[in-house]
Each structure stands twice: as C-alpha cells, then as structure tokens.
XYZ file of C-alpha atoms in Angstrom:
649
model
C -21.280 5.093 9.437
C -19.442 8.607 9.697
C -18.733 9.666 5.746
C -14.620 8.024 5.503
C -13.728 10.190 2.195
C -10.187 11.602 2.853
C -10.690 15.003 2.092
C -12.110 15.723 5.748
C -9.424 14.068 6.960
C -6.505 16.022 8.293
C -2.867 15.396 7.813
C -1.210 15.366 11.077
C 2.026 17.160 11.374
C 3.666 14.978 14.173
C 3.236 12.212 11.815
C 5.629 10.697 8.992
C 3.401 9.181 6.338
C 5.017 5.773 4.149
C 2.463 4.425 2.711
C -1.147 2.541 3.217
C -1.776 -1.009 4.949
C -4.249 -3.123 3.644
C -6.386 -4.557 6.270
C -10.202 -5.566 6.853
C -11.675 -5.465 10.704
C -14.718 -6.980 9.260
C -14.019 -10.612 7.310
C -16.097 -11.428 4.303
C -19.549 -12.308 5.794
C -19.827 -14.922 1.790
C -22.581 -15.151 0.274
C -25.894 -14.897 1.475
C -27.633 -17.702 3.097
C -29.893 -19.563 0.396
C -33.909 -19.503 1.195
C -34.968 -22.473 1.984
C -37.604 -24.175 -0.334
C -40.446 -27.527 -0.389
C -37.552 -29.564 -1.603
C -35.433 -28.819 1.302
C -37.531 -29.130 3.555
C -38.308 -33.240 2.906
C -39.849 -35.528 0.241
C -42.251 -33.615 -1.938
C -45.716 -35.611 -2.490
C -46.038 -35.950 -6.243
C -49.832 -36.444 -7.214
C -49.151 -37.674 -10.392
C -46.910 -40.578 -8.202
C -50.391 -41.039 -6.427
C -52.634 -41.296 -8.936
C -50.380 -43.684 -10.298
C -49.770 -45.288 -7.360
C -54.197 -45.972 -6.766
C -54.875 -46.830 -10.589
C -51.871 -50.185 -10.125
C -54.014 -50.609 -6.499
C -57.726 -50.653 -8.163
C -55.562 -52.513 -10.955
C -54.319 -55.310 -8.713
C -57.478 -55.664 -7.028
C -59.535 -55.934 -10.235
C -57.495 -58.474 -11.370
C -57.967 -60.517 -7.850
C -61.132 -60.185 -7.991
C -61.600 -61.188 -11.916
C -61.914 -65.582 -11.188
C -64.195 -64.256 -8.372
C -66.540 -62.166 -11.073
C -66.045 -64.724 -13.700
C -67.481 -67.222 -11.046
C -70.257 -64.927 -10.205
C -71.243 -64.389 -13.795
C -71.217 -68.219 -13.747
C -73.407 -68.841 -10.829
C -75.691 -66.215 -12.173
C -76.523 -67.139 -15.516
C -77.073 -70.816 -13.877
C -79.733 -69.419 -11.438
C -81.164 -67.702 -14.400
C -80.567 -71.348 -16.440
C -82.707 -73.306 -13.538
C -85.116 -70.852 -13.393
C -86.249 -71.500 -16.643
C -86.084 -74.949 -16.407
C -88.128 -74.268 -13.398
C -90.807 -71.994 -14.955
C -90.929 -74.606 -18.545
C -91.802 -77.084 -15.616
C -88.662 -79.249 -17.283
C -87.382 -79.571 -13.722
C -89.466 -79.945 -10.895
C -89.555 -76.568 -8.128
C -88.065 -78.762 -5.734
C -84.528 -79.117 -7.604
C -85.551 -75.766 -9.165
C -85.306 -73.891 -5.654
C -82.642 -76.183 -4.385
C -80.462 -74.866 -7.246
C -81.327 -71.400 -7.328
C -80.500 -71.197 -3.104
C -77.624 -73.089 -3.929
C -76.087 -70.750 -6.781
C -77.660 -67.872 -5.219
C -75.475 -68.275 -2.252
C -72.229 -68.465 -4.606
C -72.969 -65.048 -6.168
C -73.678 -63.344 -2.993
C -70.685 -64.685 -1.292
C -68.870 -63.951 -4.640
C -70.425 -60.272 -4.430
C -69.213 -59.576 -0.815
C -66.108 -60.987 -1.515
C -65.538 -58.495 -4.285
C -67.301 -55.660 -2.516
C -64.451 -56.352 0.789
C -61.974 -55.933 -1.957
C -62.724 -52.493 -3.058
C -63.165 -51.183 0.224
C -59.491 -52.233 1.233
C -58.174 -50.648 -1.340
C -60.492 -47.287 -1.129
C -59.457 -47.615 2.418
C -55.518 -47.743 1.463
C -56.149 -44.930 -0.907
C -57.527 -43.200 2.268
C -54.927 -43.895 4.632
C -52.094 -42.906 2.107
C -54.140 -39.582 1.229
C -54.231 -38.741 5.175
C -50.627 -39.831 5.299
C -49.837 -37.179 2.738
C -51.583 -34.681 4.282
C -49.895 -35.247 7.417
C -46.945 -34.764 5.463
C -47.501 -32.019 3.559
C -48.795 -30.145 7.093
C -45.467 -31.277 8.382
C -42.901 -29.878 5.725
C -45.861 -26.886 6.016
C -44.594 -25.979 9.073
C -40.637 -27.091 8.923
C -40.677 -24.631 5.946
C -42.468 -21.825 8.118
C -40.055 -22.660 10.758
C -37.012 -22.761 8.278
C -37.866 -19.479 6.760
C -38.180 -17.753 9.362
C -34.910 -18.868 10.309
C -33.277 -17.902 7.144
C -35.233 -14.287 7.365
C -33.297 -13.623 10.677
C -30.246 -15.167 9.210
C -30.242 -13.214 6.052
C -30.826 -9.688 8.642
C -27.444 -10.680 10.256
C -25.770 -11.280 7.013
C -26.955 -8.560 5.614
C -25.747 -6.516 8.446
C -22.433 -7.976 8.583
C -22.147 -7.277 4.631
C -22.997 -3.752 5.323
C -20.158 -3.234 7.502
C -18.151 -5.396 5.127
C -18.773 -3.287 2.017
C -18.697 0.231 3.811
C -15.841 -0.343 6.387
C -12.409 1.216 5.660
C -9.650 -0.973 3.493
C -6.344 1.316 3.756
C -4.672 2.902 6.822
C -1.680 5.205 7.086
C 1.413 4.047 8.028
C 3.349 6.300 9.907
C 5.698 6.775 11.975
C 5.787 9.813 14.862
C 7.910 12.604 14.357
C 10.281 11.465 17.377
C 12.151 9.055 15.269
C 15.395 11.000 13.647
C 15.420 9.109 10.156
C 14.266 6.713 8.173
C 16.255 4.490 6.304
C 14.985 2.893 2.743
C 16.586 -0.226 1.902
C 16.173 -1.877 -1.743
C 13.452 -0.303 -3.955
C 13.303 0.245 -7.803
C 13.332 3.961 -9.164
C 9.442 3.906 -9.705
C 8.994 2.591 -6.078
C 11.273 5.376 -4.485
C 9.453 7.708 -6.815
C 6.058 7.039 -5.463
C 7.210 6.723 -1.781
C 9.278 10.371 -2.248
C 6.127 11.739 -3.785
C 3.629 10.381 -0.754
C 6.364 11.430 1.762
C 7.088 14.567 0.182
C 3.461 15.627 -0.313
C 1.964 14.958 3.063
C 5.181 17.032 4.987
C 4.320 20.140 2.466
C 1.064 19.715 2.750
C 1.077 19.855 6.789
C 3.549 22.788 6.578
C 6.667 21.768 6.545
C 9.877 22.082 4.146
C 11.397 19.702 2.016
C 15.241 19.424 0.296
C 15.136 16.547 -1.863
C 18.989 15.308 -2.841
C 18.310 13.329 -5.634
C 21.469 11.135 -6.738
C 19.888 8.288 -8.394
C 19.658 10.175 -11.856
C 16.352 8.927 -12.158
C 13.617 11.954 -11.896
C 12.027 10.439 -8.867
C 10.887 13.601 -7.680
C 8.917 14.471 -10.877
C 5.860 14.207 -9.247
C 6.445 15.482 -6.211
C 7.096 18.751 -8.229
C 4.284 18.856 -9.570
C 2.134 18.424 -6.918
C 4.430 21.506 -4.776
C 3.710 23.027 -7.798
C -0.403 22.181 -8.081
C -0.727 23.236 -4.512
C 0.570 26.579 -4.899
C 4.410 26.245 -4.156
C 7.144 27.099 -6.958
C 9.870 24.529 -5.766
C 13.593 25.133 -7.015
C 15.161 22.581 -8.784
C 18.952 22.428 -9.552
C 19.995 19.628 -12.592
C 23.904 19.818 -12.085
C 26.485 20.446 -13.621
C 24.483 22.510 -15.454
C 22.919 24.327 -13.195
C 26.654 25.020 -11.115
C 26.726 28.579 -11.787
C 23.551 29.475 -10.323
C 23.772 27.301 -7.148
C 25.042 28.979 -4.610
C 24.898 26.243 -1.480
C 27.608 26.204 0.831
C 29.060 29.776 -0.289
C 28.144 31.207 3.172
C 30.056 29.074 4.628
C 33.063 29.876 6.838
C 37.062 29.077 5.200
C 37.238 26.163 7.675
C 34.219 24.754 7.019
C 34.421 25.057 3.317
C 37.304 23.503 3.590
C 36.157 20.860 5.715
C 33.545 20.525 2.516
C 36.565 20.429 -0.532
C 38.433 18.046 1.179
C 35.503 15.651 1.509
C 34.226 16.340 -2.082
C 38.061 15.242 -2.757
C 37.815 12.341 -1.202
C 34.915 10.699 -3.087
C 37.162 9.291 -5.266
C 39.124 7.439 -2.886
C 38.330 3.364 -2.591
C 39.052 3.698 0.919
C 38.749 6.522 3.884
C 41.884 8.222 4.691
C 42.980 10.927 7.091
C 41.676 14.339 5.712
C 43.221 16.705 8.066
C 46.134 16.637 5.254
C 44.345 17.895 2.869
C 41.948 20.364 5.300
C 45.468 21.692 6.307
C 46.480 22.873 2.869
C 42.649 23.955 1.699
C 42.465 26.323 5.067
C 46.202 27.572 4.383
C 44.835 28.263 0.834
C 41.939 30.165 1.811
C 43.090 32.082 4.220
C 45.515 33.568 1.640
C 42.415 33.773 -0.741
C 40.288 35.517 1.427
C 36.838 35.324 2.985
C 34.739 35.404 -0.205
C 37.052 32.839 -2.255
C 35.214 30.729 -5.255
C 36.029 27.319 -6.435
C 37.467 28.933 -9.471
C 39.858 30.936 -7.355
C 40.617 27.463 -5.081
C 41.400 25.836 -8.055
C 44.145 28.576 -9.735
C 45.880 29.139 -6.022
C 46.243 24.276 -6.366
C 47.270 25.115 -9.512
C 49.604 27.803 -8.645
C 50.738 25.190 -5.259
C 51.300 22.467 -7.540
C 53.150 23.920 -10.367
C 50.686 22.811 -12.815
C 50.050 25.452 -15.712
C 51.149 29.199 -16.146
C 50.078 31.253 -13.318
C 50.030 34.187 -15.280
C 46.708 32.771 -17.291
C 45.272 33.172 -14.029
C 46.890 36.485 -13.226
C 45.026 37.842 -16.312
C 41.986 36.251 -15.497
C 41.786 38.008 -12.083
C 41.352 34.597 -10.148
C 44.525 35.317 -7.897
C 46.703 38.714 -7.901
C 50.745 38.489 -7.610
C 50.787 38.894 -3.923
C 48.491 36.009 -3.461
C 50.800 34.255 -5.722
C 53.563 34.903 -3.994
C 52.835 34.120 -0.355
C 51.156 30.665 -1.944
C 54.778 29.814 -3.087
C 55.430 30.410 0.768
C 53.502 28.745 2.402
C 54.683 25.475 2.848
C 58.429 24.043 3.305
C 61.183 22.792 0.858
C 62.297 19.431 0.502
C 59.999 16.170 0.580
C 57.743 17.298 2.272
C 57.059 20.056 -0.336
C 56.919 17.179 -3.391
C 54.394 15.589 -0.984
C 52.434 19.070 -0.929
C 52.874 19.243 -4.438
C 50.968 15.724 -5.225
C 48.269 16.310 -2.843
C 47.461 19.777 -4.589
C 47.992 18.468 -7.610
C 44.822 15.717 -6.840
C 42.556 18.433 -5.124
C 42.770 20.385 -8.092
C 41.883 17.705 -10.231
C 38.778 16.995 -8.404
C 37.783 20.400 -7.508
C 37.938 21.559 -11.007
C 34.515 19.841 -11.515
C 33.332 22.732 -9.709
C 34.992 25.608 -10.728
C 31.639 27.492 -11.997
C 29.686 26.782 -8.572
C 28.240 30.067 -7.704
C 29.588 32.136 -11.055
C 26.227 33.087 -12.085
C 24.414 33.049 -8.603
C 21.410 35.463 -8.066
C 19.067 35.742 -5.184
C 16.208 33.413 -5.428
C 13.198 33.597 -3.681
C 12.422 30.930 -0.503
C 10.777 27.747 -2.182
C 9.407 24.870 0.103
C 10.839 22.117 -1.702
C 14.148 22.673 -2.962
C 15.503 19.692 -5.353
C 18.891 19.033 -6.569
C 19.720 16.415 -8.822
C 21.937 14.638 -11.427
C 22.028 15.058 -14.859
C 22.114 11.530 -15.934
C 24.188 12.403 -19.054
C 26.747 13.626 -16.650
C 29.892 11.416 -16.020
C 29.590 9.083 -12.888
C 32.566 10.435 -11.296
C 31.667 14.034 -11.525
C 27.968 13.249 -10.158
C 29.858 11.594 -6.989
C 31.989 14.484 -6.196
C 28.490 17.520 -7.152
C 26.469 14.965 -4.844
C 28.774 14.115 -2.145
C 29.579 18.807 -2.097
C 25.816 19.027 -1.655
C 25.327 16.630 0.998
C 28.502 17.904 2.868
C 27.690 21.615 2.294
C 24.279 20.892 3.446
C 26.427 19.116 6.914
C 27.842 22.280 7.226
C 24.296 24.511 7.101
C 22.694 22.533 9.190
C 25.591 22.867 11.939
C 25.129 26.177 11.907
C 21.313 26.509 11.796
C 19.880 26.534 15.455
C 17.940 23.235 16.048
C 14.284 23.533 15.005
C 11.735 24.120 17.182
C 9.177 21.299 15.438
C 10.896 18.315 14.550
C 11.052 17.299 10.763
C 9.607 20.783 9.822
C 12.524 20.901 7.608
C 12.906 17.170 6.051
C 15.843 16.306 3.934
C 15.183 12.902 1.495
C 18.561 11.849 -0.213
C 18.197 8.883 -2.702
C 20.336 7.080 -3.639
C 22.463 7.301 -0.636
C 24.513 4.599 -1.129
C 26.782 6.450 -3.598
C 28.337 9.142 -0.623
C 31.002 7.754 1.934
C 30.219 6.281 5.277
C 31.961 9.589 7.067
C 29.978 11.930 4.662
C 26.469 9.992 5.595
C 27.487 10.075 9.368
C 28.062 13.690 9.531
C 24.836 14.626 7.628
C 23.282 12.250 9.974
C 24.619 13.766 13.290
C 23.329 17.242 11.961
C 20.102 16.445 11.168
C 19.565 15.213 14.562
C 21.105 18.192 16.469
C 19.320 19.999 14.072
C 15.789 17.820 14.642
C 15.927 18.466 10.153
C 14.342 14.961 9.693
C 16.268 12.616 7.296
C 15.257 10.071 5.086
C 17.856 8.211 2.857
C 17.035 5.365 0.107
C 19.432 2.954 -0.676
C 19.716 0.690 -3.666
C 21.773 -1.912 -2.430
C 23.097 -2.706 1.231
C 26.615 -2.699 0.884
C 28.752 -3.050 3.502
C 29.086 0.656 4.481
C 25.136 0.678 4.654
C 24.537 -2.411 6.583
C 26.778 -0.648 9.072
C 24.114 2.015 9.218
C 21.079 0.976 8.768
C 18.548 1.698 11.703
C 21.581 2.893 13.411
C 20.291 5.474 16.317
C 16.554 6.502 16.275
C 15.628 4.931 13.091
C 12.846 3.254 11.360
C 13.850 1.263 8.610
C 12.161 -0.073 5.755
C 12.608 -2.381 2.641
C 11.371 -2.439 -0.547
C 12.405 -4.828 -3.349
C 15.298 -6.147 -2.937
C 16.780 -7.911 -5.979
C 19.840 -9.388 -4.793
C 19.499 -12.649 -3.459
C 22.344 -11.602 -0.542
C 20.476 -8.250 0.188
C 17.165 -10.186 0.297
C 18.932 -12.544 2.913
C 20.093 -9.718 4.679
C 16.685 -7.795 5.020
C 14.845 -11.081 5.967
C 17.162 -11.663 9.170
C 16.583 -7.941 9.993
C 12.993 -8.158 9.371
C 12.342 -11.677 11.271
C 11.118 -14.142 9.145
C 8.826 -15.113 11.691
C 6.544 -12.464 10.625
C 3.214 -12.912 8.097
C 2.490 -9.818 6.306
C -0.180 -9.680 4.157
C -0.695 -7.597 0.369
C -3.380 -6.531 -1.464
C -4.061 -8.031 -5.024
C -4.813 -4.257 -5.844
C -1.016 -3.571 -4.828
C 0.437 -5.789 -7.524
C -2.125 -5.102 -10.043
C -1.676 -1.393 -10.083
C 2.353 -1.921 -9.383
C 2.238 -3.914 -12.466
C 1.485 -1.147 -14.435
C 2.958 1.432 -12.510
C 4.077 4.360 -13.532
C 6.703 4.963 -15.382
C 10.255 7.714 -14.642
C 10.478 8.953 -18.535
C 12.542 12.053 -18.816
C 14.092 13.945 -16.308
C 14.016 17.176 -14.560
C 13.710 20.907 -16.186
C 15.678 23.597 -13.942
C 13.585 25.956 -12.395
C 16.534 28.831 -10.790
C 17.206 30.323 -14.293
C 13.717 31.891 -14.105
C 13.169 32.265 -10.788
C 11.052 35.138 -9.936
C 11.481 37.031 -6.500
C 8.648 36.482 -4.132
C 7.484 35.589 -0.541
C 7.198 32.744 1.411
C 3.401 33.520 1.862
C 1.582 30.904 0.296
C -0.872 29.195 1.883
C -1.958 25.429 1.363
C -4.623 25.223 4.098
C -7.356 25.461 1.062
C -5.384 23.103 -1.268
C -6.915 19.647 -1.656
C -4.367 16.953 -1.763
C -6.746 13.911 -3.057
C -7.750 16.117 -6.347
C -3.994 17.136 -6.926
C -2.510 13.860 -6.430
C -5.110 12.453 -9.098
C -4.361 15.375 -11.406
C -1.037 16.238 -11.255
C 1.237 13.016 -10.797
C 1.550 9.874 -13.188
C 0.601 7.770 -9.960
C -2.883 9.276 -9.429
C -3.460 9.107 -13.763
C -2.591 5.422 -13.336
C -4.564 4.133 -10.557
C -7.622 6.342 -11.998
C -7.487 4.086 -15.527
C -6.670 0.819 -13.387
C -9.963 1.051 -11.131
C -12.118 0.063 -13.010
C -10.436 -3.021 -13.892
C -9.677 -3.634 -10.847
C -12.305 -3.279 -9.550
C -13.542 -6.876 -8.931
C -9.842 -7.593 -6.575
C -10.678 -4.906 -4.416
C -11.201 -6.925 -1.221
C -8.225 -9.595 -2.439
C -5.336 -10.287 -0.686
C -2.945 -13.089 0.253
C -0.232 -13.538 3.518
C 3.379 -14.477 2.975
C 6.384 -14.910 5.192
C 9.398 -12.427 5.327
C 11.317 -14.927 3.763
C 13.927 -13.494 0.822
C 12.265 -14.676 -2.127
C 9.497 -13.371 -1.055
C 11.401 -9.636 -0.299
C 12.955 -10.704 -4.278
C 8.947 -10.808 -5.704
C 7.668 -7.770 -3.673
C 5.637 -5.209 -6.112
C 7.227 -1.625 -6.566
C 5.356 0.309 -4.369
C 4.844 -2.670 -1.417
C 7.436 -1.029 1.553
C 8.147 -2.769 4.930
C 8.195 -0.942 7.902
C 9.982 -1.259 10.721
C 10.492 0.622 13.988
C 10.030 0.530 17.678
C 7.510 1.533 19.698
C 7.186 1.250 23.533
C 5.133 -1.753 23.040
C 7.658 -3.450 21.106
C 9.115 -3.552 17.439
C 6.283 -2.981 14.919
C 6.638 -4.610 11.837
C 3.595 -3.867 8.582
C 3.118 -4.119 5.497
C 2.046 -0.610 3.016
C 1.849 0.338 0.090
C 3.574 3.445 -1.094
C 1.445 4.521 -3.857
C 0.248 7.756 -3.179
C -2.912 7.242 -5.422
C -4.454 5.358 -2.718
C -5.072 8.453 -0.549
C -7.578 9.118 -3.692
C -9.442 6.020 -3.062
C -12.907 6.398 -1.065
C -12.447 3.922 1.644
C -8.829 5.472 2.886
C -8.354 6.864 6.179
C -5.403 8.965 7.346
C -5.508 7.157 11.065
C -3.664 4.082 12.056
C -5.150 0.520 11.418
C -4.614 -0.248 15.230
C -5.799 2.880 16.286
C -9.284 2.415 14.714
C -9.589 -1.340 15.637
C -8.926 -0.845 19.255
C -11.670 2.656 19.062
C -13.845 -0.406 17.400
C -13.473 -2.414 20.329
C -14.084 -0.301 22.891
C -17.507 1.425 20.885
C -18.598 -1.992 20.298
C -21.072 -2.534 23.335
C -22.204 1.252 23.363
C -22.134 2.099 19.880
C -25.032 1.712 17.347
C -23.840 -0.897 15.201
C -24.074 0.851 12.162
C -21.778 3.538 13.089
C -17.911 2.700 12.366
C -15.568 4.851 14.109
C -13.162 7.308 12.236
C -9.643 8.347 13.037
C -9.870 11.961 11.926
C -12.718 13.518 13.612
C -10.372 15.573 15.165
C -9.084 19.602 14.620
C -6.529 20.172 12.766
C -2.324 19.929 14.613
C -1.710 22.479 16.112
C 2.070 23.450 14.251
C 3.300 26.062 16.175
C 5.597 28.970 14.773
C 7.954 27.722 12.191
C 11.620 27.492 12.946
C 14.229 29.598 11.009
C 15.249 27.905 7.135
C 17.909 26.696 6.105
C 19.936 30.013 4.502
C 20.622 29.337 0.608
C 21.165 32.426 0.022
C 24.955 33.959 -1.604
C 26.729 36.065 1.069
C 26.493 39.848 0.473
C-alpha cells in the first residue's frame, strides 16, 4: 500500500477543511479462523477405552466358559480315575475303555467348545481394531482435508486483516471553495476553538489570509496563534478596549461610510431595528463640518457640542473642535421640535460613541500579518464589547466594499464567532461583502435565535452543527438536518473530547510591539503535522490520550439525527451540511485538528477514495490501496490585493 502519512499529503487550496470523518472501506475481517484439530474432526479412538473394552470381552468369555472348564476338569480327572481302575485290573478293560471314550468325548467337546469361544472374541477384538483403523484413516484424511481448508482460509483472512489494519480511518471533510460561507450552529468554546484552529491552519497553510473576529470572549483562537506563529507568521492580535488606541480599522474610510459605521455601532443597543438614515443624516452633517481626517474623539465633542451636553470650551482647549467648527455645528440644524428631537438623538450617539473615543489615538504603522485577530477582553462590560464588536464587523463591511473582489476565492477568509451577538442588518451587510468580495466567511453561533434561524444557510452556504444544548435549538437543527439520516462517531472522538482541551486565559496583544517587516514569509517548508502536535493544546492532548486509547481505535457506533442525540454530541463532533450537484450531503467529522497528526489520516475525501477503490479493484494488485494525494501541489495563482489596515497618511 502507498505510505498514507500526512506529511506528503498536500493541502489543497480550493478546498475548505472542517474536520475528519471516521469511516472504514474494509469491515473487521474478526478473528482468525481456528485450526482445526483430531477432536474436531470426529470421535477420537481412546486405547485405553479399548483395552478396556477387550479385558471385560476375554472377561465375559472366561466366565462362559468357566461350568464348561469346570466340567472338563471333571471329565478329565474321571478318565484318569477309570484308568486306574483299569490298569489295578479293579474294573474290567471293557467298562475301562467304555468310560474313558465316553469321558474322553466330554473333554474334547468341552475343549472345542472353549477353544470357539476365544476365537470369537479374538475375532471381535479384530474386527473392532480394523474398525478403528478405518476410523482413524478416515478423520486422517477429513483433518488433511480440513486443514488445508483452514490454511487457505486463514491466507484470505489474513489478507483481508492486512487491508483492515493498514487501510486509512479519517478523511477530510471539506467543502469547495465555491460555497460563500459557512455557518456554525451550536458548539461549546473548546469545540469552536478546535474547529477555528483546523480551519484557520489549513487556509494559512495553503496561502491564504485569515481575520479572525473573535466576540465570544473566550480565547478560541489561542492556538491558532500559535501555530501562525510556529509556521513562521507573526499574526496581530487586538484585545479591545485596550488595545483602541492602536487599532486603526475603519479610519480610511470615507465621512459617509464612517458614518454609515457610527450609526450602526449606535444602534447595537437598540432591542429592535430602526430607521438609521436619522442618525446617518446628523453623523455625515457632523463630519463634513469636522473634516476628512475626523477621530471618534473629535465625533464625540462636535454630539456633545450638538446636544448641549458639557462645556464646549473643555473641548476648545483640548483642540478636539476649534470655534468655527463650533459655531457652524450650532447651525446646522433648525429651531423648534425638531431641534429637541436633534438634540436627543445626539445626545444617545454620544453616549455610545464615547466607548470609542481613543480608537486610532495611538495608531502606528504595522507591518502586513496573515492572520489578524481581534477580540474581547472578557473583563470588559457586555455592552461596550457589543458596540467594539459590532464597529469591527461594520468597518470591516465597509473595507471590503471598497476592496476589488479577489481573484481566488476565500484567499482572504474572515471567521467571526460568536456571531449571534451583532444585528441581523449588520450580519447581512458583512455577508453581501464578502461575497462581492469572494473574502470567504465563516460565522459560529451559540444559539439559533430567531435573527439566526432567519439566516442560516441562507444563499451559498454550508451549514453545520455542533452541540447544541438547548432542547429547542436541538429540535431546530434535527428538522434542518433530517432525522432520517444515520451518522456514525468514533469512540476515539468522545474519548479524546472528553478530555479535551481546555480555553484557560486569554489573549496577549501583539500591535504594541509590532516590528516593521515584509509580507515575505514562506510556509511551503513548514510542516503542519509537527506544529499542530507542538504548538496547540489539541495536538499535546491527543499525543497523551493515544496510548490509552489505543485499544478503541477501530470503535464506533451509528445514531440518528434526532435532538438528544445533537444534545449528547462530543465537543469537537461537527455536522456538515451542504449541496452538491448530486444532492445535499450530509457527514459526520470531527474537528479536532490533532487528528491530521494521526498516521492513518488522509487529506482526500472518504468518497473520493472509495469510488478510486472501486474502480482499481479488478486491475489493481490487491495489496495496493489507493491514495488521494498523489497529486502536485494547487496551483494558487497570484494573490489578490489585502485588505488595507493601514491609518490614512
């Protein structure tokens, strides 16, 4: 069989990698077929049951013939009697003879009958001796016969175990590049973390960029870091708010589209979607009298100075606005109502935009990264995470609009999780200009609420589920699913899930020590199996949990898509779901990215290699197992242009 260790495999770069599906194209053969022996082969002739057997015959017959020797001893000693008599002349020779013929007769007839005795029963000590021979000539050959039979039996089975022990157990599970997102639905933090880090690793690790939006406030994308990191990238990560003054995203941006952005960021806090061309109205009056290059902090003091809240001249002294600026703001809108109405509405943008009023103080130029992350700080108030992550995801909108639409799709691949917390117009929009874009998308969502169910697999989607603890969710993701379907999961799956990794800590900001540099790095020599066992909790974990497990390697058990089933799954188990021109696909994977480390995982498709199987089977040798990666490497073609993070000059 062609040598199956991943590291001559090649990651394909048309090719979105979720996780690994368990699956055997050769069943357990069991255990090998038992040599036949003597006893198996019929009754076994026991001599000591024999001998036996012929001392109770010579027995019986000894003591048939004992009246018959008794009367022979008889007859004799008469004979011997008259034949003194005979000799002493006390009876005449006449009697004498008479007698002696007469009791002469007796023994000889006694004699023969005792001599026709014994030969019956040496002949029935013959006949059974040639009976066992027969026999043993019989279960002689029958064992011949049966062994040889087993010996061509045990060549098959030993075959079939062959291909059982060396064949592949784990395929990719991917989907192709043509898809515009993917859609996560349920999951726990450690499962997201695992499927981020597999996702993550393979697109960097083909070539492409990565922007990981990370609003669960969890670290997911700890060990994704790392591994950017172990194969020779220097990702940027962002922990806001504290990082605010040195992010500069979105600051490129034109006054109407960053005020497209503010007046989205201010309506995070709103229980229900309103009309924003209100407050887009006032934001685009505001920045036009601010200028071009106006800051958050500057937004902020002209509200301020529009709502009457404060003293101006604070932010006269502070240089945020200047006295003409001042004075056209108190301009620019009407007396009257409508003014009080202009009043509360800048009053409320200013009390939500004042979250960011350091984003971009402290901004230097940083040098291109691969994977960019920006997350929560989990010590952060809820509220102000909401409006920092729904700015990013709408600034991000707003870059991608404006970025001309890539010329390989998901080169650039944006993963938000914990999507569920941004607005249904905020996820449309990022979703519309990720497509025009071809940036692929993937967003993870903890719970389907009512905004997501709207969503999910909307478009060109594949969608998947994960655990789903909710008992509606799990309802929910069944009747999407079809609960028709039999999936089946590795015993290794929930033994390693079991003691998955853990999320401990959080993230450490990279952009206040950025150093300059180029994007010239090259992965092409950088060996994803060894990093992914060295560098990421998931790889440490499944290295300690081989060896007990092992013994469960080639375990497994079906179930139904039923929702207590979807309730039980193990962290890293995913569903997967999308259509194909043959139909809806629906499989079972497992997100850990350890797996890739094991020695029977393949980077091709399970269907893929079973139907090359089928079609080798009458030509091939049968000891040589197709492989779905004898192939050259993708060819990627030129990169498209980034994303540009960089502060306007």
């Amino acid at each position: 069989m062609a040598d199956v260790h991943p590291e001559h495999a090649q990651l394909q770069a048309d090719r979105i990698y979720l996780g690994w599906q368990y699956a055997l194209l050769h069943p357990d053969p069991g255990p090998a077929p038992r040599r036949p022996s003597p006893v198996d082969s019929g009754p076994v002739t026991n001599d000591k049951a024999d001998a036996e057997w012929m001392r109770r015959e010579r027995l019986n017959e000894a003591l048939l013939n004992r009246p018959m020797k008794v009367f022979r001893a008889f007859t004799t000693a008469l004979a011997v009697l008259i034949l003194v008599l005979g000799v002493t002349e006390l009876l005449r020779w006449s009697f004498a003879a008479a007698g002696l013929v007469t009791v002469g007769g007796i023994a000889v007839f006694c004699s023969y009958a005792i001599r026709q005795g014994n030969r019956a029963v040496r002949h029935r000590i013959r006949e059974r001796q040639a009976v066992g021979d027969r026999q043993r000539e019989e279960r002689d050959r029958e064992l011949f016969q049966a062994q040889e039979e087993h010996a061509a039996r045990y060549r098959e089975w030993a075959e079939r175990k062959e291909r059982y022990d060396r064949q592949l157990t784990w395929y990719a599970v991917t989907v192709p590049d043509e898809i515009d997102r993917i859609d996560v639905a349920g999951g726990t933090l450690p499962g997201w973390s695992a499927l981020i880090t597999l996702l993550g690793a393979t697109r960097l690790y083909s070539g492409g960029h990565l922007t990981v939006l990370d609003l669960s406030e969890g670290a997911i994308a700890k060990d994704l870091i790392e591994l950017a990191r172990r194969g020779g990238d220097d990702p940027l990560v962002w922990v806001l708010p504290g990082d605010l003054p040195r992010l500069d995203l979105g600051a490129t941006l034109p006054p109407e589209a960053f005020a497209d952005v503010l007046a989205h960021v201010v309506s995070v806090s709103e229980e229900h979607p309103r009309d924003l061309s209100f407050d887009n109205a006032i934001l685009e009056r505001v920045l036009e009298v601010l200028g071009e290059n106006a800051t958050i902090n500057q937004v902020t003091a002209a509200l301020r100075a529009l709502a009457q809240v404060g003293d101006p001249r604070e932010d006269l002294l502070t240089g945020l606005i200047t006295a003409t600026q001042l004075e056209r703001i108190g301009t620019l809108f009407g007396r009257g109502v409508s003014d009080r109405v202009v009043i509360e509405r800048a009053w409320a943008l200013e009390s939500q935009l004042r979250k960011l009023e350091t984003l971009g103080s402290e901004a230097v130029r940083l040098p291109p990264a691969r994977l960019r992350v920006v997350s929560m700080d989990r010590q952060a108030g809820v509220l102000g995470n909401r409006v920092l992550g729904t700015y990013v995801a709408t600034a991000l909108t707003h870059i991608l609009r404006q970025s001309p639409a890539s010329e390989r799709p998901w080169y650039h691949t944006i993963i938000v999780a914990g999507a569920d917390k941004l607005r249904g117009d905020v996820l449309d929009r990022l979703m519309d200009a990720c497509e025009t874009s071809r940036t692929g998308l993937v967003l993870t969502y903890r719970a389907l609420t009512p905004t997501v169910r709207e969503r999910l697999g909307r478009g060109h989607a594949a969608v998947t589920f994960m655990r789903l603890g909710n008992a509606e969710d799990a309802r929910i993701a069944s009747e999407h699913v079809g609960t028709e379907h039999r999936l089946e999961i590795a015993q290794l799956t929930e033994t390693i899930s079991a003691t998955g990794a853990g999320l401990d800590g959080g993230y450490v900001s990279t952009v206040g020590h950025a150093d300059e540099g180029e994007d010239d790095r090259d992965v092409s020599g950088a060996d994803l199996k060894e990093d992914i066992t060295s560098s990421t909790e998931w790889g440490r974990q499944a290295t300690k949990a081989m060896g007990e497990t092992e013994r469960v390697l080639h375990r497994s058990r079906e179930f139904l898509v039923e929702p207590h089933q979807l309730q039980q799954l193990p962290t890293t188990s995913v569903i997967v779901t999308d259509a194909t021109a043959q139909g809806r696909r629906v499989r079972m994977a497992d997100a850990n990215p350890a797996i890739l480390t094991f020695p029977k995982t393949t980077l091709g498709e399970f269907d893929e290699i079973k139907e090359a199987v089928l079609e080798r089977a009458p030509e091939e040798p049968r000891h040589h197992e197709p492989t779905a990666f004898e192939s050259a490497p993708p060819n990627l073609g030129p990169p498209p242009a980034r994303l540009d993070w960089r502060r306007r000059q």
